Amino acid sequence: MTEPTHDLDEAIHLDREALALHPPGHADRSDSLNKLAIHLWSRFEGTRQMQDLEEAIEIDREALSLRPFGHSGRSNSLFNLAIDLRSRFKQTGQLQDLEAAIELDRESLSLRPPGHSVRFNSLSNVAIDLRFRFEQTGHLQDLDEAIELDREALSLRPPGDPNRFFSLNNLAQGLWSRFEQTGQLQDLAASVELYREALSLQPPGHANRSDALNNLARGLRSRFEQTGQLQYLEEAIRLNREALSLRPPGHPVRLHSLSNVAINLRSRFEQTGRLQDLEEAIELHREALSLQPPGRSDRSLYLNNLANCLLSRFEQTGLQDLEEAIELNREALSLRPPGQPNRFLYLNNLAYGLHFHFKQTGQLQNLEEAIELNYEALSLRPLDHPRRPASLINLGETLYSRFKRTEQRHNLEEAIELYREALSLLPFGHPHCPDSLSNLGESLHSRFMQTGQLQDIDKAIEYYREALAICRAGSPLYIPCLAGLSRALLARFRAIPREDDLNEAFYMFSTATESRFTDVGQQLLGAQSWVQSAREFQHSSLLSAYVQCLALLQRGLAISPSLELQWKSLTRNSSSLAVDAASSAIDKGQLNVAVEMLEQGRALLWSRMKGYRQPVLELRAINPALADKFETVSNELEHLATSRLRLEDDVSGRVPRFTTAWDDQWKKQRVLSDEWNEIVGRIRQIEGFSDFLQPVPFGRLKQAAAEGPVIIVNVSSYRSDALVLRDDTSDPTLVPLANSVFDEVGKLSEVLGQARRRGEDTLAAVIHDVLCALWKLVAQPVVDQLQSLGVAERSRIWWCPTGKLCSLPLHAAHPLITGERGLPDLFVSSYTPTLSSLISARENIPAMRSKYPQLLTVGRADDSLRCVDAELDGIQELGDFVDTIVEKQATPDAVLDNLQTHPWAHFACHGHLDDEQPFKSSFKLYGGSRLTVMDILQSRLPNAEFAFLSACHSAAGDYVHTPDEVLHIAAAMQFCGFRGVVGTLWGMADDDGPVLSQEFYKHMFRHDDPTKVDYKDSAVALRSGIKALRKSGVPLHRWAAFVHIGA
């Protein structure tokens, strides 16, 4: 940010006039040169215009030439030229300028012996020069000498001296730098005390108070890093905030204070997990960056700071923050070309982001670029450089990642050597020690797995223990160290079975997942490691591990503001967690627990959204204000979850970048989530509401079987089973399935998925084998059990499949052998995504009606859907209670408006399935408009009862990434209020629509009495329609596409 220079401009103009009056040879020319150079330098300090600095240097050189050895003003000219050259060094990084400045300042000091009136100025300047050179070369003797010079300078400014503040600050800075290099706590303690005295000399109102506040805050931050005592960081933040208040908008160095506050807030976030700190840090860093226009070399620092915060947040937000961080780091590095001071820092930071990107995407080119950047950074940090350990660690981490990817042993060996060197350069307790120790532990563990050398695993365990001894519980490394130690102990247990190692390993796993101040993502990784290990060793803690995993998965979802981001999080983390947990409970004979785990760990997105719509009528009677508050905050969270944020193109055209609205969305989510959790906590404290929005217990879940058996089919790689729930029994009935079910279902899902994409002919070719396999693998064992339980034929049954079984037509399973019956012949099958959704579909049933339900039909015909008109005309003949909207009337808004007043709905149009973005799956309506899953789930339809979705793929969801989330159009219709839904698992034939709908509605309206028309007849009505299709010779793949969902 540039300063107004009007006064300086005028002074320089007058200086030039004066100099013109003192031509070469004039006795006063050197004085005029001096004045002009000082003003040019001052203007450069405000504008950073290099031509002013270059001219100042040339003028000061001439002035110095006019003041030879013995001249009384030589020391001043030496002093001024040294300042100019140091300024140019700070801009260009040319070390020869700094060397020349040191030489000039030393000569100036020699001309100001002890007792000289301004000796302290030369002492301070030489010390400043030496500190700069130390930062470039790492030569500790420069820093030691600088400290001694600053001590002497301070002694010349005793208490009461108006300039004592500057000497206190300089000495404190030197001691702090030496502490950073050596870890000597006495230097840090002395530095903090000096900074405190300096601050005491700058009371409120003093012009330099903001500098003093920031300096002391820096020392306190270092003390926090050494001790882990949060009060030091809290005080640092308080001091930084006061400094910021003294630098309001428009202040020339406001951006420094913005950055200082933000850096410490990010540190507090890493300790406490308080997202509001990270959000504020990002906001402050964005403001600081806005004050540094493109092209300024100083801008690189602020780009780097913002990038670091975005890297901290990307675990919650996904790749967009990571990609923005990488772009910021690329820009920062471009402002630090070869030869610029601190280029190594920007090389390392860009490499860090690229390494993370590789870990997320597996793109090897990002890892290779990171390795190349880290090698260059290390080359800029020679053996005695104070920051060499950080570069060694960074390079080691990327090489280790390449080893994990390629299994090339030389990468592992080099990583180990780099970590060892870093550790040898670090004093005990240094902030980088835990990194080196934990990295060494992990690398030696990997080498043990390669070679079986016990000394490697023993040493790995030792290093992990040392790291944990230094790590604080809130440190980002704490959870990885605990999990790493657990894995290492188990590795040693495999080689030498010692119960102590086994017990300690599982204790560490438990500790890792229960830690209060840590990243949820890291905890989830630790819990998943716990699960895998408990499975392997058949440890008694397995169910506890699964319980923690499921809870952490739900906690992690609460962080993300939108459904799309929550879904992306699930694609990375959920996998088969719920079904595997249930299989573990089944192993232990705890069938009720298995049912509870499946309910808790599946359809998480629908469950969370349903929680926002939880009825509070009973609560309102007791505490209306709290009920209102719950509904208000829930509505805001639901709106946030379903909102779409527009992207703004980056000026470079390279990466779409979210505006600050993206940051605001995350901040709003965190604030609202905290408030919502607090409200829910208050509700649970009210008598009779202790289970409000708690995981549903089995005693409540079994009510799903009130109107017929519910069969949960749990398909896990560990075991597969059916659990039959009946209203007349307290516990589920277990139907063990063949060990091959998991693999076979996976193959069937893949075969059917490919056929669905390739078209009807391929589908027709594979459907026979699919239905036969489903009969043999799943349906027949369940049918046998149902028959042995006395369940009458043609009874209604409900299927609750899991995993990739959700994509398969289980309802149509059939032996397809002449004379033998299949599932459609024996029972009336429906599906339910979860037990809770089926229970909800039967609750709060509207009062008995006195007339037929209003039925809305929606149609969009085209050349490929020629039968839509016939389908809708047939329904229209039912009576005047049928309303039809077609063609221009059939817009998304019109459809949603009409659904408010029509409890029944029938869609006859194209359906679109989006596998990669399931919330964009849709009905295709007039003019290319689409009614998407996201549009539907935003609706609230309290009067809705039944919907017939005569459209392709209307009950087909994401069966690749998150099959247990059941994300499809039919599920969205059920969520927004429809109690029963008919949909399709794949594309339907246009010719089938009129035939099926005619038979369907013939059954639904078979009674002349409107009071007998019931949406619960829809499953039987669908069976009647399908029976008609089968009799007419419609092939398997066409009638098997239709499914019934709900009550």
Short mmCIF file of N, CA and C in Angstrom, two decimals, residues 741-808:
data_model
loop_
_atom_site.label_atom_id
_atom_site.label_comp_id
_atom_site.label_asym_id
_atom_site.label_seq_id
_atom_site.Cartn_x
_atom_site.Cartn_y
_atom_site.Cartn_z
N VAL A 741 -21.94 -64.25 -1.44
CA VAL A 741 -22.93 -63.23 -1.78
C VAL A 741 -22.27 -61.88 -2.07
N PHE A 742 -21.33 -61.46 -1.24
CA PHE A 742 -20.71 -60.14 -1.42
C PHE A 742 -20.08 -60.03 -2.81
N ASP A 743 -19.26 -61.00 -3.17
CA ASP A 743 -18.59 -60.94 -4.47
C ASP A 743 -19.59 -61.05 -5.62
N GLU A 744 -20.55 -61.95 -5.47
CA GLU A 744 -21.51 -62.16 -6.55
C GLU A 744 -22.40 -60.94 -6.76
N VAL A 745 -22.83 -60.32 -5.67
CA VAL A 745 -23.65 -59.11 -5.79
C VAL A 745 -22.85 -58.00 -6.46
N GLY A 746 -21.58 -57.87 -6.12
CA GLY A 746 -20.74 -56.88 -6.77
C GLY A 746 -20.65 -57.10 -8.28
N LYS A 747 -20.49 -58.36 -8.67
CA LYS A 747 -20.41 -58.68 -10.10
C LYS A 747 -21.74 -58.39 -10.79
N LEU A 748 -22.84 -58.80 -10.15
CA LEU A 748 -24.16 -58.56 -10.74
C LEU A 748 -24.42 -57.06 -10.90
N SER A 749 -24.04 -56.29 -9.91
CA SER A 749 -24.25 -54.84 -9.98
C SER A 749 -23.45 -54.24 -11.14
N GLU A 750 -22.23 -54.70 -11.30
CA GLU A 750 -21.39 -54.20 -12.40
C GLU A 750 -21.98 -54.59 -13.75
N VAL A 751 -22.41 -55.86 -13.87
CA VAL A 751 -23.00 -56.34 -15.13
C VAL A 751 -24.25 -55.53 -15.47
N LEU A 752 -25.12 -55.36 -14.49
CA LEU A 752 -26.37 -54.65 -14.73
C LEU A 752 -26.11 -53.16 -15.00
N GLY A 753 -25.13 -52.59 -14.29
CA GLY A 753 -24.78 -51.19 -14.52
C GLY A 753 -24.29 -50.94 -15.94
N GLN A 754 -23.44 -51.83 -16.43
CA GLN A 754 -22.95 -51.69 -17.80
C GLN A 754 -24.08 -51.88 -18.80
N ALA A 755 -24.95 -52.87 -18.52
CA ALA A 755 -26.08 -53.10 -19.42
C ALA A 755 -27.02 -51.90 -19.45
N ARG A 756 -27.24 -51.31 -18.31
CA ARG A 756 -28.11 -50.14 -18.22
C ARG A 756 -27.58 -48.99 -19.07
N ARG A 757 -26.24 -48.84 -19.08
CA ARG A 757 -25.63 -47.76 -19.86
C ARG A 757 -25.62 -48.07 -21.36
N ARG A 758 -25.52 -49.36 -21.71
CA ARG A 758 -25.39 -49.72 -23.13
C ARG A 758 -26.73 -49.78 -23.85
N GLY A 759 -27.81 -50.01 -23.12
CA GLY A 759 -29.10 -49.97 -23.78
C GLY A 759 -29.92 -51.22 -23.59
N GLU A 760 -31.13 -51.19 -24.16
CA GLU A 760 -32.14 -52.21 -23.90
C GLU A 760 -31.71 -53.61 -24.34
N ASP A 761 -31.04 -53.71 -25.48
CA ASP A 761 -30.66 -55.03 -25.97
C ASP A 761 -29.71 -55.73 -24.99
N THR A 762 -28.74 -55.00 -24.50
CA THR A 762 -27.80 -55.58 -23.54
C THR A 762 -28.50 -55.94 -22.25
N LEU A 763 -29.40 -55.07 -21.82
CA LEU A 763 -30.16 -55.33 -20.60
C LEU A 763 -30.98 -56.61 -20.74
N ALA A 764 -31.63 -56.76 -21.88
CA ALA A 764 -32.44 -57.95 -22.12
C ALA A 764 -31.59 -59.21 -22.10
N ALA A 765 -30.34 -59.08 -22.53
CA ALA A 765 -29.46 -60.25 -22.61
C ALA A 765 -28.98 -60.73 -21.25
N VAL A 766 -28.91 -59.82 -20.26
CA VAL A 766 -28.31 -60.20 -18.97
C VAL A 766 -29.35 -60.41 -17.88
N ILE A 767 -30.57 -59.92 -18.07
CA ILE A 767 -31.52 -59.89 -16.95
C ILE A 767 -31.88 -61.29 -16.45
N HIS A 768 -31.96 -62.24 -17.34
CA HIS A 768 -32.31 -63.61 -16.93
C HIS A 768 -31.32 -64.13 -15.89
N ASP A 769 -30.04 -64.02 -16.19
CA ASP A 769 -29.02 -64.52 -15.27
C ASP A 769 -29.02 -63.74 -13.96
N VAL A 770 -29.29 -62.44 -14.05
CA VAL A 770 -29.31 -61.61 -12.84
C VAL A 770 -30.43 -62.06 -11.90
N LEU A 771 -31.62 -62.25 -12.45
CA LEU A 771 -32.76 -62.64 -11.60
C LEU A 771 -32.58 -64.03 -11.02
N CYS A 772 -32.03 -64.94 -11.81
CA CYS A 772 -31.78 -66.29 -11.29
C CYS A 772 -30.76 -66.26 -10.15
N ALA A 773 -29.70 -65.49 -10.35
CA ALA A 773 -28.66 -65.40 -9.31
C ALA A 773 -29.22 -64.79 -8.04
N LEU A 774 -30.05 -63.75 -8.17
CA LEU A 774 -30.64 -63.12 -6.98
C LEU A 774 -31.55 -64.10 -6.24
N TRP A 775 -32.27 -64.91 -6.99
CA TRP A 775 -33.12 -65.91 -6.35
C TRP A 775 -32.28 -66.89 -5.53
N LYS A 776 -31.25 -67.39 -6.14
CA LYS A 776 -30.42 -68.39 -5.48
C LYS A 776 -29.66 -67.79 -4.29
N LEU A 777 -29.08 -66.60 -4.47
CA LEU A 777 -28.21 -66.02 -3.45
C LEU A 777 -28.99 -65.46 -2.26
N VAL A 778 -30.11 -64.79 -2.53
CA VAL A 778 -30.79 -64.04 -1.48
C VAL A 778 -32.25 -64.46 -1.30
N ALA A 779 -33.01 -64.39 -2.37
CA ALA A 779 -34.47 -64.52 -2.22
C ALA A 779 -34.89 -65.90 -1.72
N GLN A 780 -34.33 -66.96 -2.30
CA GLN A 780 -34.78 -68.29 -1.91
C GLN A 780 -34.54 -68.59 -0.42
N PRO A 781 -33.34 -68.28 0.13
CA PRO A 781 -33.17 -68.52 1.57
C PRO A 781 -34.15 -67.72 2.43
N VAL A 782 -34.45 -66.49 1.99
CA VAL A 782 -35.39 -65.66 2.76
C VAL A 782 -36.80 -66.21 2.62
N VAL A 783 -37.20 -66.59 1.41
CA VAL A 783 -38.55 -67.15 1.19
C VAL A 783 -38.74 -68.40 2.04
N ASP A 784 -37.73 -69.26 2.05
CA ASP A 784 -37.81 -70.47 2.87
C ASP A 784 -38.06 -70.11 4.33
N GLN A 785 -37.35 -69.09 4.80
CA GLN A 785 -37.50 -68.69 6.20
C GLN A 785 -38.89 -68.09 6.45
N LEU A 786 -39.35 -67.25 5.52
CA LEU A 786 -40.68 -66.66 5.69
C LEU A 786 -41.76 -67.73 5.73
N GLN A 787 -41.61 -68.71 4.87
CA GLN A 787 -42.60 -69.79 4.86
C GLN A 787 -42.56 -70.60 6.15
N SER A 788 -41.36 -70.83 6.67
CA SER A 788 -41.25 -71.57 7.93
C SER A 788 -41.80 -70.76 9.10
N LEU A 789 -41.82 -69.43 8.95
CA LEU A 789 -42.38 -68.58 10.00
C LEU A 789 -43.90 -68.42 9.86
N GLY A 790 -44.44 -68.99 8.80
CA GLY A 790 -45.89 -68.95 8.62
C GLY A 790 -46.39 -67.69 7.95
N VAL A 791 -45.53 -66.98 7.25
CA VAL A 791 -45.97 -65.78 6.53
C VAL A 791 -46.76 -66.23 5.30
N ALA A 792 -47.99 -65.78 5.21
CA ALA A 792 -48.88 -66.24 4.14
C ALA A 792 -48.42 -65.72 2.79
N GLU A 793 -48.66 -66.55 1.76
CA GLU A 793 -48.36 -66.10 0.40
C GLU A 793 -49.23 -64.90 0.05
N ARG A 794 -48.70 -64.08 -0.84
CA ARG A 794 -49.31 -62.84 -1.30
C ARG A 794 -49.36 -61.77 -0.21
N SER A 795 -48.72 -62.05 0.91
CA SER A 795 -48.58 -61.01 1.94
C SER A 795 -47.61 -59.94 1.44
N ARG A 796 -47.75 -58.79 2.04
CA ARG A 796 -46.78 -57.72 1.74
C ARG A 796 -45.52 -57.94 2.57
N ILE A 797 -44.41 -57.76 1.92
CA ILE A 797 -43.11 -57.77 2.62
C ILE A 797 -42.32 -56.56 2.15
N TRP A 798 -41.40 -56.12 3.01
CA TRP A 798 -40.57 -54.96 2.68
C TRP A 798 -39.10 -55.37 2.69
N TRP A 799 -38.40 -54.99 1.65
CA TRP A 799 -36.96 -55.25 1.55
C TRP A 799 -36.19 -53.99 1.89
N CYS A 800 -35.14 -54.17 2.68
CA CYS A 800 -34.22 -53.07 2.99
C CYS A 800 -32.81 -53.57 2.62
N PRO A 801 -32.46 -53.49 1.34
CA PRO A 801 -31.16 -53.97 0.91
C PRO A 801 -30.05 -52.99 1.28
N THR A 802 -28.81 -53.46 1.22
CA THR A 802 -27.66 -52.61 1.53
C THR A 802 -26.62 -52.73 0.43
N GLY A 803 -25.72 -51.76 0.42
CA GLY A 803 -24.61 -51.80 -0.53
C GLY A 803 -25.09 -51.90 -1.97
N LYS A 804 -24.37 -52.64 -2.77
CA LYS A 804 -24.67 -52.72 -4.20
C LYS A 804 -25.92 -53.54 -4.49
N LEU A 805 -26.44 -54.24 -3.49
CA LEU A 805 -27.71 -54.92 -3.67
C LEU A 805 -28.84 -53.92 -3.93
N CYS A 806 -28.63 -52.65 -3.49
CA CYS A 806 -29.63 -51.60 -3.72
C CYS A 806 -29.87 -51.37 -5.21
N SER A 807 -28.91 -51.71 -6.04
CA SER A 807 -29.03 -51.45 -7.48
C SER A 807 -29.69 -52.58 -8.22
N LEU A 808 -30.00 -53.68 -7.54
CA LEU A 808 -30.47 -54.90 -8.20
C LEU A 808 -31.96 -55.14 -7.97
#
